[in-house]
Short mmCIF file of C-alpha atoms in Angstrom, two decimals:
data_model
loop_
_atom_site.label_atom_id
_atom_site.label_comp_id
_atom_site.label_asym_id
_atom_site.label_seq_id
_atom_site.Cartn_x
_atom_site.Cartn_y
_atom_site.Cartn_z
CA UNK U 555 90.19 176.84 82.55
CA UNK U 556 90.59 175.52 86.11
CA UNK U 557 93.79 175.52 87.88
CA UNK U 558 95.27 178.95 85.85
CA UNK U 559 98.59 180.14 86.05
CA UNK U 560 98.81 183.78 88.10
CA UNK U 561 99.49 185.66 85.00
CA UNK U 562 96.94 183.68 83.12
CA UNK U 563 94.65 184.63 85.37
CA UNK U 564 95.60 188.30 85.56
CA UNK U 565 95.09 188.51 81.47
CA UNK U 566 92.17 187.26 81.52
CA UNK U 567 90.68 189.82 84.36
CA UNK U 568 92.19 192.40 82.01
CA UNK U 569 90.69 191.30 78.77
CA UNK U 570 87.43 191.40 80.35
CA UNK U 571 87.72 194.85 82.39
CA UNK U 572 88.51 196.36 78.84
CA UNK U 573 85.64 194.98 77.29
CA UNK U 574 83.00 195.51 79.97
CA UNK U 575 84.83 199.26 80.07
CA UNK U 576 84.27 199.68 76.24
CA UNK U 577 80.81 198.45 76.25
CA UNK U 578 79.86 200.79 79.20
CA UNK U 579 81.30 203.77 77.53
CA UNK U 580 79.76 203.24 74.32
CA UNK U 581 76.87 205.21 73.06
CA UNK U 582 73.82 203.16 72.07
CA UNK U 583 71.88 206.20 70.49
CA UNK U 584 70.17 205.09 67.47
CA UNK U 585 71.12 201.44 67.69
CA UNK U 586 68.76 199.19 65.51
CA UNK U 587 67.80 196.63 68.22
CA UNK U 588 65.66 194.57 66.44
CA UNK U 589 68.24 193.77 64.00
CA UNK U 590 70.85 192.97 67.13
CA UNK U 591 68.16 190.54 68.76
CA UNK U 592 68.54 188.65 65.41
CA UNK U 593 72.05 188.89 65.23
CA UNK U 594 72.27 187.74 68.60
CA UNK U 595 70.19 184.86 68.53
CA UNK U 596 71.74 183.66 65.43
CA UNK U 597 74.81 184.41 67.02
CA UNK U 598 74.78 181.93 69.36
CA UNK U 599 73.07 178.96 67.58
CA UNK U 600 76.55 179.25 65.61
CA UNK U 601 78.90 179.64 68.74
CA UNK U 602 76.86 176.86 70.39
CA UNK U 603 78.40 173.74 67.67
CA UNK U 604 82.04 175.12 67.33
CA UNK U 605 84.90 173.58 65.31
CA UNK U 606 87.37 171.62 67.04
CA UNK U 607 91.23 172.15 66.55
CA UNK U 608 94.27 170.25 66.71
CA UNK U 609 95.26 172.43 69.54
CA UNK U 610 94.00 170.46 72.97
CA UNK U 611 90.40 172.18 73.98
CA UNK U 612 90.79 174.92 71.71
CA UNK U 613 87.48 175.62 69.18
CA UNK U 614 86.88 178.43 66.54
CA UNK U 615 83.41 179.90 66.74
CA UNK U 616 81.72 180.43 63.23
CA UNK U 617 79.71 183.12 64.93
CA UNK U 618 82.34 184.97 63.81
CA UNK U 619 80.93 185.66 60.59
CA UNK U 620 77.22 187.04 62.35
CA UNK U 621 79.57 189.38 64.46
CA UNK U 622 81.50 190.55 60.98
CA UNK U 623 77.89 191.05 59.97
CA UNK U 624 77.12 193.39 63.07
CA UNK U 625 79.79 195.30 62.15
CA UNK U 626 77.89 196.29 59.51
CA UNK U 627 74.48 196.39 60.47
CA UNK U 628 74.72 197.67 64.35
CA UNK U 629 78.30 199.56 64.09
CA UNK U 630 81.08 198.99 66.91
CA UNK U 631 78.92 199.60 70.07
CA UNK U 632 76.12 196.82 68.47
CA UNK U 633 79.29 194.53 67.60
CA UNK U 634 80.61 194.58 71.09
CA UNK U 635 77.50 193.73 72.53
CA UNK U 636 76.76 190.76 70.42
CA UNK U 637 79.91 189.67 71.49
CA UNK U 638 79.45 189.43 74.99
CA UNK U 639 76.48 187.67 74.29
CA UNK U 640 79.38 184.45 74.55
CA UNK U 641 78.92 184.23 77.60
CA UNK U 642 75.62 182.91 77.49
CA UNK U 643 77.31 180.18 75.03
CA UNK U 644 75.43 177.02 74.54
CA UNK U 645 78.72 175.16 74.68
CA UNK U 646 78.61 172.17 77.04
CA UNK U 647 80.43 172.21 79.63
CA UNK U 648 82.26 175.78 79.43
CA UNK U 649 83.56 177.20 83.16
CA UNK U 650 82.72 180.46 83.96
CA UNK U 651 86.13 181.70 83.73
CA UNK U 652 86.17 180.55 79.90
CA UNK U 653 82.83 182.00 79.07
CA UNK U 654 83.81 185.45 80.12
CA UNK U 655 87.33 185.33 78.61
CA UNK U 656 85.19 184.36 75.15
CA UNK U 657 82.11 187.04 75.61
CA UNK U 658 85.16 189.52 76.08
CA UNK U 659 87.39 188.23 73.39
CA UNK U 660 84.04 188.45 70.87
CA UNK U 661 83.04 192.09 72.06
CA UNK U 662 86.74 193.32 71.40
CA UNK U 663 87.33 191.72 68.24
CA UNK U 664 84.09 193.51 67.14
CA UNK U 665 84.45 196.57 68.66
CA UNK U 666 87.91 197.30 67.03
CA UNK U 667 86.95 195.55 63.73
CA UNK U 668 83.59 198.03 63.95
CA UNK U 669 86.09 200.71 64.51
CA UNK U 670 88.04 200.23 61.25
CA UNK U 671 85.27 199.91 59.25
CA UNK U 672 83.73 203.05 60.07
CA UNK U 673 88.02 204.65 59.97
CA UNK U 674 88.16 203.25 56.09
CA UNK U 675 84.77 204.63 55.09
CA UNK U 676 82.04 202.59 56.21
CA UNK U 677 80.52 203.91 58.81
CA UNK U 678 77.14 205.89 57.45
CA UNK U 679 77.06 203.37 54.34
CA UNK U 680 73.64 201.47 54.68
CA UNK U 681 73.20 197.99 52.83
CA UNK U 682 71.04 198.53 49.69
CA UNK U 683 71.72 202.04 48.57
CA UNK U 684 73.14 202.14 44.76
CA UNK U 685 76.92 201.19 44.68
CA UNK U 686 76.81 200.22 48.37
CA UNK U 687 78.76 196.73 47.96
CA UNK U 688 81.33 198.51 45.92
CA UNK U 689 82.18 201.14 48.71
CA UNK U 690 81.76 198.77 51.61
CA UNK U 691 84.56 196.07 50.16
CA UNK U 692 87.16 197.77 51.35
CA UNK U 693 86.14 198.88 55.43
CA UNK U 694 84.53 195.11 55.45
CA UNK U 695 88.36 193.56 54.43
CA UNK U 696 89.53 195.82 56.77
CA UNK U 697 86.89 194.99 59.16
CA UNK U 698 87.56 191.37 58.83
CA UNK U 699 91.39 190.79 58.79
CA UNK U 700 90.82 193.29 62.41
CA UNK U 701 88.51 190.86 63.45
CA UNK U 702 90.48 187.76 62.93
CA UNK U 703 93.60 188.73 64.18
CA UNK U 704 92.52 190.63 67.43
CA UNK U 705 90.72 187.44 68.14
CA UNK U 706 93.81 185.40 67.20
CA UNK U 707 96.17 187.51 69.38
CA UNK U 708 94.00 187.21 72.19
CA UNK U 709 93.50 183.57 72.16
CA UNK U 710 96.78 182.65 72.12
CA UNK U 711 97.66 184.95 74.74
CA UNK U 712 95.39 182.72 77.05
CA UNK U 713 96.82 179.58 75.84
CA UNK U 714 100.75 180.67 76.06
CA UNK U 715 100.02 181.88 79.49
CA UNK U 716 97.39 178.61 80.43
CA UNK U 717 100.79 176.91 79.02
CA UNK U 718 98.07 174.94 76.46
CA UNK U 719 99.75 175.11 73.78
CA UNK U 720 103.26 176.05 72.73
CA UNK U 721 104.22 178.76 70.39
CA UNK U 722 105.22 176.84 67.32
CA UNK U 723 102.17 174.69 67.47
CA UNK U 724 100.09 178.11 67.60
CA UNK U 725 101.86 179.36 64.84
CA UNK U 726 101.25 176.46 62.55
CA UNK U 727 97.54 176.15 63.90
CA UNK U 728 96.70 179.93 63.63
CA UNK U 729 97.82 180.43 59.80
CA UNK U 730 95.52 177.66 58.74
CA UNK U 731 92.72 178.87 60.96
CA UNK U 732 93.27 182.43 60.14
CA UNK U 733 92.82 181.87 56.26
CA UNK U 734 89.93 179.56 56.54
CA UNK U 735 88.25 182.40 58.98
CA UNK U 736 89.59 185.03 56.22
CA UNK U 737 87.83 182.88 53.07
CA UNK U 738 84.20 182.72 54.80
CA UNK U 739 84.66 185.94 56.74
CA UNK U 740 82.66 187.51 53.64
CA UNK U 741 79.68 185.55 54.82
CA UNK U 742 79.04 188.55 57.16
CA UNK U 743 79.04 190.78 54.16
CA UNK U 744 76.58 188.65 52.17
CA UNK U 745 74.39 188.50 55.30
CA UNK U 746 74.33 192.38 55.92
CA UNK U 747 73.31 192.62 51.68
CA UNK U 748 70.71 190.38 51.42
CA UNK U 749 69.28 192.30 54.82
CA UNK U 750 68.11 195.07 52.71
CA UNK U 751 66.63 193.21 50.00
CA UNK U 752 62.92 193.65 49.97
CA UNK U 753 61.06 190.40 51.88
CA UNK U 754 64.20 189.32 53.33
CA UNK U 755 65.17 191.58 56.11
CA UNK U 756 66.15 189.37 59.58
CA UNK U 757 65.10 186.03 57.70
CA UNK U 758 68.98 187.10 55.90
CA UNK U 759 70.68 185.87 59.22
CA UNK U 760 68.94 182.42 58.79
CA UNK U 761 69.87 182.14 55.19
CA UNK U 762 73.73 182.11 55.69
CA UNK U 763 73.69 179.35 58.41
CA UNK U 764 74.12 176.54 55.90
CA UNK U 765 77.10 178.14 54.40
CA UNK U 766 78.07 178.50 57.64
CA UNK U 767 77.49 175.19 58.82
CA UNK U 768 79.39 174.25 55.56
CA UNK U 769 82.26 176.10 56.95
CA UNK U 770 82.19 174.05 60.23
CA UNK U 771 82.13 170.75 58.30
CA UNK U 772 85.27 171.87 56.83
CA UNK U 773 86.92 172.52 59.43
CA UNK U 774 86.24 169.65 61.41
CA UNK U 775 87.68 167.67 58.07
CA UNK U 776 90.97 169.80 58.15
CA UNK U 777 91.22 168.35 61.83
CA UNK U 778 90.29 165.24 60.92
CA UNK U 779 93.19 164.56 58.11
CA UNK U 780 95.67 166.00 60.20
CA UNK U 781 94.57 163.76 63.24
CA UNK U 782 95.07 160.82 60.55
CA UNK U 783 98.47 161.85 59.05
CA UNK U 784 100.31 162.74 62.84
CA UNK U 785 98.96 158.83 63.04
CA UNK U 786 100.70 157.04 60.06
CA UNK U 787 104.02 158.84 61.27
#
């Protein structure tokens, strides 16, 4: 993000004040780390091989779907920081500017999606007690439409203000983003299930890459039809 626009610039010192002020203010008392050291690391093997999108330099992380998982696993405190674990994104070549900007966007889409899953009912629900799947579908939807569009809002905030893209391309982009990010969201809720399954425990965050990685192919195939059809026109 080199050469940013003054207000640009002041957003994305803002975004990032909030979410290092969140994260220092959050309490950490009974936090399962073991669990987040998973998370994290399988966290980033996903944010490292992004999507591309029509949108010029602008990529959708699948780690999404490990931080929806967080949510459920680590609550909004362990969410946040898995989050800012973007900025150690093995993304080549990211500025630092960009890298904090995404470790801040990350930790306060999963701090507020954390939030309203513990607001609808979730929090003190544990993956494998009897009829936990049926009381957690409700705080996870919630948890994941949060997550989507506070993530949504905040990138296009940078790329309005970074003038990157204008506001009817980002409103055609977004939509189809925002459902395909919707319809494997759940991914983070099948990860945080088979967690508690006896034998499986971490080893659940490395099951769910291939559906992930699934996800990326088909996103890079959305972008690659719609490179192909702006071309016969």
């Amino acid at each position: 993000m080199p050469g940013l626009p003054p207000a640009a610039w002041v957003y994305v010192c803002g975004v990032v004040a909030v979410a290092a002020n969140l994260i220092a203010t959050s309490s950490f008392e009974g936090m399962d780390w073991t669990a987040l050291l998973v998370l994290t690391l399988v966290f980033l093997v996903c944010d490292s091989v992004p999507a591309r999108l029509t949108v010029s330099r602008a990529r959708v992380s699948l780690g999404y779907a490990v931080g929806l998982a967080s949510v459920v696993l680590v609550g909004a405190a362990g969410a946040a920081l898995l989050g800012a674990c973007a900025v150690v994104t093995g993304q080549r070549p990211v500025p630092l500017v960009k890298r904090l900007f995404n470790g801040a966007q990350f930790a306060l889409g999963g701090y507020c999606a954390g939030t309203v899953f513990a607001l609808l009912g979730g929090d003190g629900l544990r993956p494998g007690r009897v009829g936990w799947l049926e009381q957690a579908i409700v705080p996870f939807l919630g948890a994941l439409v949060t997550f989507v569009l506070v993530n949504h809002l905040l990138v296009a905030g940078i790329l309005l203000l970074s003038r990157q893209a204008a506001a009817r391309e980002l409103v055609r982009e977004s939509g189809r983003v925002a459902f395909g990010c919707l319809g494997y969201g759940p991914v983070g809720l099948l990860m945080a299930g088979l967690w508690s399954w006896e034998g499986v425990g971490p080893f659940a965050a490395v099951l769910v890459l291939l559906p992930l990685f699934i996800a990326r192919w088909a996103f890079e195939q959305t972008r690659a039809q719609q490179q192909a059809h702006a071309a016969t026109l």
